[in-house]
PDB file of C-alpha atoms in Angstrom:
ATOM      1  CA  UNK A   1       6.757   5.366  14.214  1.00 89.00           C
ATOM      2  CA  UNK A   2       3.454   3.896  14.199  1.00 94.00           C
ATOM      3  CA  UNK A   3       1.042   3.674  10.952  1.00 95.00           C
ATOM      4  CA  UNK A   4      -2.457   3.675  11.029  1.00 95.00           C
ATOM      5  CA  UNK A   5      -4.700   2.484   8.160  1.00 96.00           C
ATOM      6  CA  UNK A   6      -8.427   3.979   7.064  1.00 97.00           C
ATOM      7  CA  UNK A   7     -10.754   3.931   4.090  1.00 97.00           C
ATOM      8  CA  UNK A   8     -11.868   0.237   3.805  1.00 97.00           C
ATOM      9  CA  UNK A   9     -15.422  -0.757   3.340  1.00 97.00           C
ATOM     10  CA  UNK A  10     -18.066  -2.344   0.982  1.00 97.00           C
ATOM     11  CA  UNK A  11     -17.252  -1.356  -2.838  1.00 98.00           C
ATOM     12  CA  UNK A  12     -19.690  -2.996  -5.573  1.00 98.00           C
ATOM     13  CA  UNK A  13     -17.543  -4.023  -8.883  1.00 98.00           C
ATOM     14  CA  UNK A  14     -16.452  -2.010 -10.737  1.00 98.00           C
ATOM     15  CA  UNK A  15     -16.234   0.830  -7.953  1.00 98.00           C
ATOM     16  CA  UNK A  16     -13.447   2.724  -5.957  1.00 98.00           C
ATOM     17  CA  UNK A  17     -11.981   2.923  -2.623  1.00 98.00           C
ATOM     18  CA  UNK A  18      -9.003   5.557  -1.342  1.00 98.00           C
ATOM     19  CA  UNK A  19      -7.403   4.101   1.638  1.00 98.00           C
ATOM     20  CA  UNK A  20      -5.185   6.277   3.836  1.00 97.00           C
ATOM     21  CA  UNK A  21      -2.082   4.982   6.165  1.00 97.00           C
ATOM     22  CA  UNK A  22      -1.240   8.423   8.796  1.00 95.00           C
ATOM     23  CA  UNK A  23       2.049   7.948  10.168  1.00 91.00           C
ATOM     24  CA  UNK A  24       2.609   9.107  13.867  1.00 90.00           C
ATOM     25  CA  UNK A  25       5.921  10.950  12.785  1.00 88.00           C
ATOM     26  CA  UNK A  26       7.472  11.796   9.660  1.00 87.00           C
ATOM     27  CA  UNK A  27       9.270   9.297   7.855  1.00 87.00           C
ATOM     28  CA  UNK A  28      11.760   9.758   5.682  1.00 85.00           C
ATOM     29  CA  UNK A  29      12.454   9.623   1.793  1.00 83.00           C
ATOM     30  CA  UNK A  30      14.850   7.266   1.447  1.00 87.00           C
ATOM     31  CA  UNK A  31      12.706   4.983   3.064  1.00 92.00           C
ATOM     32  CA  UNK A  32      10.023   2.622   1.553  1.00 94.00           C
ATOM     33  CA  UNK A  33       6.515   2.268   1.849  1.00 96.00           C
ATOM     34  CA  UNK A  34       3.947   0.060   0.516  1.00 97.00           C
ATOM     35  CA  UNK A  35       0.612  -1.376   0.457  1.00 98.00           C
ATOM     36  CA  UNK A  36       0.101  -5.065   0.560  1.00 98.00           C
ATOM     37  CA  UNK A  37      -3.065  -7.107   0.951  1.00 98.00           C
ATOM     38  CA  UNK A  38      -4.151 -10.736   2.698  1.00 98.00           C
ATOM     39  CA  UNK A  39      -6.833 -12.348   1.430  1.00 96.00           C
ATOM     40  CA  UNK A  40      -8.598 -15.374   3.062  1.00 92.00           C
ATOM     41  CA  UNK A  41      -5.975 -18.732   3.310  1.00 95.00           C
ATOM     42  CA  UNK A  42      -3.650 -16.869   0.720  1.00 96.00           C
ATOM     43  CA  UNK A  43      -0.506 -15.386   1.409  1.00 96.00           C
ATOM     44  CA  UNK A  44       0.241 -11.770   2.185  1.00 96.00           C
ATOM     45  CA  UNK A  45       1.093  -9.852  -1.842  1.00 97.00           C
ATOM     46  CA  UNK A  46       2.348  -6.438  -2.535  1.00 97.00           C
ATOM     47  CA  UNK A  47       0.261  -4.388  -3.947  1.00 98.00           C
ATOM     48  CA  UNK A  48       1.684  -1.044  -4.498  1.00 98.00           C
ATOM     49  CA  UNK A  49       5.003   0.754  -3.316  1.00 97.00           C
ATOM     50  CA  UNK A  50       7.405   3.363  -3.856  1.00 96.00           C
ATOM     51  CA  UNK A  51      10.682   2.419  -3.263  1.00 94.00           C
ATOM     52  CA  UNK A  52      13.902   4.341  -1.574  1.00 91.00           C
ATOM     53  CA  UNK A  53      14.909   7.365  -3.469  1.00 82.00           C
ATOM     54  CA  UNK A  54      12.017   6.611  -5.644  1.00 77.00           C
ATOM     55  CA  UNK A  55      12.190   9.914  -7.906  1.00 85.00           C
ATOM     56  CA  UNK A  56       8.522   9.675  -8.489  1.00 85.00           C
ATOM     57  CA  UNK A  57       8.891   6.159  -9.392  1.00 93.00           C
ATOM     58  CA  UNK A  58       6.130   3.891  -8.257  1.00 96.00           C
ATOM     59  CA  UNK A  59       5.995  -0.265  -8.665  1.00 97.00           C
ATOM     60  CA  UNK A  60       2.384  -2.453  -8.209  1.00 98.00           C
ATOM     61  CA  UNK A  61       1.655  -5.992  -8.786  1.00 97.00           C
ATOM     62  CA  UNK A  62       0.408  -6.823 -12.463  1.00 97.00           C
ATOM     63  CA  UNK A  63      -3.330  -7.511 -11.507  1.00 97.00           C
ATOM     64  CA  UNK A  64      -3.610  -4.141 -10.119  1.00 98.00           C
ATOM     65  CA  UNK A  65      -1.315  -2.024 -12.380  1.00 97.00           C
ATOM     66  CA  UNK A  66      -3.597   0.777 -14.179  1.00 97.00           C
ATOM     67  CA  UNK A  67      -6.468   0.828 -11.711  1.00 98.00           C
ATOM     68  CA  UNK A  68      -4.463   1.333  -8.576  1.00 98.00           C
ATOM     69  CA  UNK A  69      -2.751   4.418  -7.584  1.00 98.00           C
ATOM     70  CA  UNK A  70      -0.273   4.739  -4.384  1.00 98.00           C
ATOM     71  CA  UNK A  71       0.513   8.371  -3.498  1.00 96.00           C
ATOM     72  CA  UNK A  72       2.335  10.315  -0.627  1.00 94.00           C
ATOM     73  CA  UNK A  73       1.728  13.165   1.382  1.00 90.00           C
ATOM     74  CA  UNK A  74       4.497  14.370   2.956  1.00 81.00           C
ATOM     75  CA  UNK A  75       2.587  17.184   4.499  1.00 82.00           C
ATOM     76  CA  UNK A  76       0.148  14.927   6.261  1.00 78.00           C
ATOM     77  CA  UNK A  77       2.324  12.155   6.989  1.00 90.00           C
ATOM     78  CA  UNK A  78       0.336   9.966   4.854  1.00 94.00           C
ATOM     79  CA  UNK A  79       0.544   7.597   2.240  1.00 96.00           C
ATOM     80  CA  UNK A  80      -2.789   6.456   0.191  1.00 97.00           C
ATOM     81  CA  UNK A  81      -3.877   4.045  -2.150  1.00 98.00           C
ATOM     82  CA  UNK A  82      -6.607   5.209  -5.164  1.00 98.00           C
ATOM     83  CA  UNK A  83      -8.478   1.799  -5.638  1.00 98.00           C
ATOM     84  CA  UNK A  84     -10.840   2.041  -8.870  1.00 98.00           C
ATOM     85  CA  UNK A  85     -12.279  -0.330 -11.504  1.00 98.00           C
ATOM     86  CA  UNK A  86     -12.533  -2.698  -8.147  1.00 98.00           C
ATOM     87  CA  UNK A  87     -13.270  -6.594  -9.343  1.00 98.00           C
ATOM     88  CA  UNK A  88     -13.937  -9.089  -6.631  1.00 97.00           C
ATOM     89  CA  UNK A  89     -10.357 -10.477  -6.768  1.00 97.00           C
ATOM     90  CA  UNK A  90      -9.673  -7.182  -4.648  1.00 98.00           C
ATOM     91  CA  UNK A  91     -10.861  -8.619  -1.630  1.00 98.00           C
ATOM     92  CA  UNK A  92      -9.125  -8.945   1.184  1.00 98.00           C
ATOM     93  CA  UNK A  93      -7.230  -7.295   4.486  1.00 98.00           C
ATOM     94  CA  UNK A  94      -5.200  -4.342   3.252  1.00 98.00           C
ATOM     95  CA  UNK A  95      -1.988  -3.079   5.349  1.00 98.00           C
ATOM     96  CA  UNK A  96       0.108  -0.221   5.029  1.00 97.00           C
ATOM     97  CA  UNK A  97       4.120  -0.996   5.879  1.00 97.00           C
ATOM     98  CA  UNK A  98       7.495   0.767   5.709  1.00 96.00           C
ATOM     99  CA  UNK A  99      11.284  -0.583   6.506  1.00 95.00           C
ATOM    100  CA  UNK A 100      14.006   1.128   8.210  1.00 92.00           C
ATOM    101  CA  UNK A 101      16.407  -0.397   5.533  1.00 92.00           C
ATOM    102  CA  UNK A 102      16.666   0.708   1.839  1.00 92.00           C
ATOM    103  CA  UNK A 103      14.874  -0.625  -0.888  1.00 92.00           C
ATOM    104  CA  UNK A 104      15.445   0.177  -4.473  1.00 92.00           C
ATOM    105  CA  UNK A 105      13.105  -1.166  -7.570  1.00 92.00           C
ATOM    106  CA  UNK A 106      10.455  -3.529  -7.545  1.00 92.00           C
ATOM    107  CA  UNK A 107      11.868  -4.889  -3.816  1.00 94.00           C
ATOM    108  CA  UNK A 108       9.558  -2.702  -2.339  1.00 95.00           C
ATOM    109  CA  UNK A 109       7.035  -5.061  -3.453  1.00 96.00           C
ATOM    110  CA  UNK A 110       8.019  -7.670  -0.521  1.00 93.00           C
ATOM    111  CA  UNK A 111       6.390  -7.976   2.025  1.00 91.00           C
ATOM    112  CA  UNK A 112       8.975 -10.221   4.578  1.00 90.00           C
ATOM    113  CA  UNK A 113      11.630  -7.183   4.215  1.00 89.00           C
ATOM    114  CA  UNK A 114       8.972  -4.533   6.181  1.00 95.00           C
ATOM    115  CA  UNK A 115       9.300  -4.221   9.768  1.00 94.00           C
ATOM    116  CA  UNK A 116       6.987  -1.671  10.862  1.00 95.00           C
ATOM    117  CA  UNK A 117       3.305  -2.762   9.689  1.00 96.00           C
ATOM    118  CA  UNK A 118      -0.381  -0.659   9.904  1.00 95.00           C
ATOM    119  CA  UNK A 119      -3.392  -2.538  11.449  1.00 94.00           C
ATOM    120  CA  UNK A 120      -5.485  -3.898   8.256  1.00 94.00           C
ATOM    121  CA  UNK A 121      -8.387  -2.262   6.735  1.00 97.00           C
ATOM    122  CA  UNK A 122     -10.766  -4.818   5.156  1.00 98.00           C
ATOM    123  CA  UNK A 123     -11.874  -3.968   1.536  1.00 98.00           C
ATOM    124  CA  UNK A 124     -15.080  -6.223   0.061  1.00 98.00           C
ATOM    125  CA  UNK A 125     -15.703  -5.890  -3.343  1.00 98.00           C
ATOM    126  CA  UNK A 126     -18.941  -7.615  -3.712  1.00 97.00           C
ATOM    127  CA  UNK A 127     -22.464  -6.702  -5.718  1.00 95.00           C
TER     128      UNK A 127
END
């Protein structure tokens, strides 16, 4: 399966952004998927996932939690990310990623345990 990431741009502060990840087959529930982000000379952080067997459950780092929304779409093969209340500290390359191993919790959160990533969509949150 391949992913494919969309919906980056310019956003002034305060502002949203809905990125999209299309997958190029279905992928299934028990797998994960998340949303992770790069900014300039930092490390690569989880941002938002839902984990294996999730239930509706959802997990997201603390500086995003309440103005960040991860969603899927089973009927577009998609998985997005509702960005809103956008502060500077958003910056950076965004990526889409899911693992053809099992993650339950708040593990869905790392990044090293994905093995299938999206090409990153840069987000700018700048006035």
């Amino acid at each position: 399966v391949q992913l494919q990431a969309s919906g980056g741009g310019l956003a002034q502060p305060g502002g949203s952004l809905r990125l999209s990840c299309s997958f190029s087959a279905s992928i299934a529930d028990h797998y994960p998927l998340g949303w992770f982000r790069q900014a300039p000379g930092k490390a690569r952080e989880g941002v938002a996932c839902i984990p294996s067997s999730s239930r509706g459950r959802t997990f997201y780092v603390p500086s995003v939690k309440g103005r960040f929304t991860i969603s899927r779409d089973n009927t577009k093969n998609a998985v997005h990310l509702q960005m809103d209340s956008l502060k500077p500290e958003d910056t950076a390359v965004y990526y889409c990623a899911t693992a053809q191993i099992l993650m339950y919790g708040s593990t869905c959160l790392t990044p090293p345990q994905y093995d299938i990533w999206g090409q990153g969509t840069l987000v700018t949150v700048s006035s």
